[in-house]
């Protein structure tokens, strides 16, 4: 299912089908963004061949099993919606700038503050320092995918 060509109201319904999990996540992310909350991936069902048959998404604050139009918690304001957990992203350009900052010897805090100054304020960066820390950890883990010993052997 092309999530750009959905019904005009874009409201999720039971038994909706999508071409792949990425399209599904994009659709729900767009919906919850408009509604003022954030989504998280709950559980996943697969058939015996490992093909995804269903996925449950939950409100990141509650994780309720039923869909409610009204929430029992405060929703995010529109101006801060881009900072909800499911909406925060480190862009490719920011990844590249982070790598350059790290190679230049800047600390994580200094790198994040530099990005904030370039973006015109920390609220315009689009991610938190914790997101940046997670990104760097993941990148370092990938660079050590062969393990420390394997990386040493590849080095020599």
Coordinates of C-alpha atoms in Angstrom, one line a residue:
X1 CA 0.0 0.0 0.0
X2 CA 1.4 3.4 -0.9
X3 CA 0.9 5.5 2.2
X4 CA 0.8 8.7 0.2
X5 CA -2.4 7.5 -1.5
X6 CA -4.5 6.6 1.6
X7 CA -8.0 7.6 2.3
X8 CA -8.3 11.4 2.7
X9 CA -8.9 11.1 6.5
X10 CA -5.8 8.8 6.9
X11 CA -7.4 7.1 10.0
X12 CA -6.2 3.6 10.7
X13 CA -8.8 0.8 10.6
X14 CA -8.7 -2.8 11.6
X15 CA -7.5 -5.3 9.1
X16 CA -5.6 -2.7 7.0
X17 CA -3.0 -4.3 4.8
X18 CA 0.3 -2.8 3.6
X19 CA 3.0 -3.9 1.2
X20 CA 5.7 -3.9 3.8
X21 CA 6.5 -3.0 7.4
X22 CA 8.2 0.2 6.5
X23 CA 5.0 1.5 4.7
X24 CA 3.0 0.5 7.8
X25 CA 5.3 2.4 10.2
X26 CA 5.3 5.5 7.9
X27 CA 1.5 5.5 7.8
X28 CA 1.1 5.2 11.6
X29 CA 3.8 7.8 12.2
X30 CA 2.0 10.3 10.0
X31 CA -1.3 9.6 11.7
X32 CA 0.0 9.9 15.3
X33 CA 2.0 13.0 14.4
X34 CA -1.3 14.7 13.3
X35 CA -3.0 13.5 16.5
X36 CA -0.3 14.8 18.7
X37 CA 1.3 11.7 20.2
X38 CA 4.1 9.3 19.4
X39 CA 4.0 5.6 18.4
X40 CA 6.2 2.7 19.4
X41 CA 6.4 -0.7 17.9
X42 CA 4.8 -3.2 20.3
X43 CA 4.8 -6.9 19.3
X44 CA 5.2 -8.7 16.0
X45 CA 3.7 -12.0 14.7
X46 CA 5.4 -14.0 12.0
X47 CA 4.3 -17.2 10.2
X48 CA 6.5 -20.4 10.2
X49 CA 8.5 -19.0 7.2
X50 CA 9.4 -15.9 9.1
X51 CA 7.0 -13.6 7.1
X52 CA 5.4 -10.8 9.2
X53 CA 1.7 -11.4 9.5
X54 CA 0.8 -8.7 12.0
X55 CA 2.4 -5.9 14.1
X56 CA 0.9 -4.0 17.0
X57 CA 1.7 -0.3 17.4
X58 CA 1.0 1.5 20.7
X59 CA 1.0 5.0 22.1
X60 CA 4.5 5.5 23.4
X61 CA 3.2 6.8 26.8
X62 CA 0.5 4.1 27.5
X63 CA 0.8 1.1 25.3
X64 CA -2.9 0.4 25.5
X65 CA -4.4 -2.6 23.6
X66 CA -7.5 -0.6 22.3
X67 CA -7.6 2.3 20.0
X68 CA -9.0 5.4 21.7
X69 CA -9.7 8.8 20.1
X70 CA -9.3 10.4 23.5
X71 CA -6.2 9.9 25.5
X72 CA -5.9 9.8 29.3
X73 CA -2.6 11.7 29.2
X74 CA -1.5 15.1 27.9
X75 CA -0.7 15.2 24.2
X76 CA 2.3 16.9 22.6
X77 CA 1.9 20.5 21.3
X78 CA 2.2 20.9 17.6
X79 CA 5.4 23.0 17.9
X80 CA 7.2 20.2 19.7
X81 CA 5.7 17.3 17.8
X82 CA 9.0 16.9 15.8
X83 CA 10.7 15.9 19.1
X84 CA 8.5 12.9 19.9
X85 CA 10.5 9.7 20.0
X86 CA 9.2 8.3 16.8
X87 CA 9.7 11.6 14.9
X88 CA 13.4 12.3 15.9
X89 CA 15.9 11.4 13.3
X90 CA 19.6 12.1 12.8
X91 CA 19.8 13.0 9.0
X92 CA 22.6 11.8 6.7
X93 CA 24.1 15.3 6.7
X94 CA 24.1 15.4 10.5
X95 CA 25.7 11.9 10.6
X96 CA 28.5 13.2 8.3
X97 CA 28.9 16.3 10.4
X98 CA 29.1 14.2 13.6
X99 CA 31.8 12.0 12.0
X100 CA 33.8 15.1 11.1
X101 CA 33.4 16.5 14.6
X102 CA 34.4 13.2 16.2
X103 CA 37.5 13.0 13.9
X104 CA 38.4 16.6 14.9
X105 CA 38.3 15.6 18.6
X106 CA 35.1 17.3 19.6
X107 CA 33.2 15.8 22.5
X108 CA 29.6 14.5 22.0
X109 CA 28.3 17.6 23.9
X110 CA 30.4 20.0 21.8
X111 CA 29.3 18.3 18.6
X112 CA 25.6 18.5 19.6
X113 CA 26.0 22.2 20.6
X114 CA 27.6 23.0 17.3
X115 CA 24.7 21.4 15.4
X116 CA 22.3 23.5 17.5
X117 CA 24.2 26.7 16.6
X118 CA 24.1 25.7 12.9
X119 CA 20.4 24.9 13.1
X120 CA 19.5 28.2 14.8
X121 CA 18.8 26.7 18.2
X122 CA 18.7 23.3 19.9
X123 CA 15.0 23.1 19.3
X124 CA 15.7 23.0 15.5
X125 CA 18.2 20.2 15.5
X126 CA 15.6 17.4 15.3
X127 CA 17.1 15.0 17.8
X128 CA 18.4 14.9 21.4
X129 CA 21.9 14.3 22.7
X130 CA 20.8 10.8 23.7
X131 CA 19.8 10.1 20.1
X132 CA 23.3 11.2 19.0
X133 CA 24.9 9.0 21.6
X134 CA 22.8 6.0 20.4
X135 CA 23.8 6.8 16.8
X136 CA 27.5 6.9 17.7
X137 CA 27.3 3.7 19.7
X138 CA 25.6 1.9 16.8
X139 CA 28.2 3.2 14.3
X140 CA 31.0 2.0 16.6
X141 CA 29.4 -1.4 17.1
X142 CA 29.1 -1.8 13.3
X143 CA 32.7 -0.9 12.8
X144 CA 33.6 -3.7 15.3
X145 CA 31.2 -6.3 13.7
X146 CA 34.1 -8.8 13.5
X147 CA 34.8 -8.3 17.1
X148 CA 37.9 -6.8 18.6
X149 CA 40.2 -9.7 17.6
X150 CA 38.8 -9.7 14.0
X151 CA 39.2 -6.0 13.7
X152 CA 42.9 -6.3 14.9
X153 CA 43.5 -9.0 12.3
X154 CA 42.0 -6.9 9.5
X155 CA 44.1 -4.0 10.7
X156 CA 47.3 -5.9 10.1

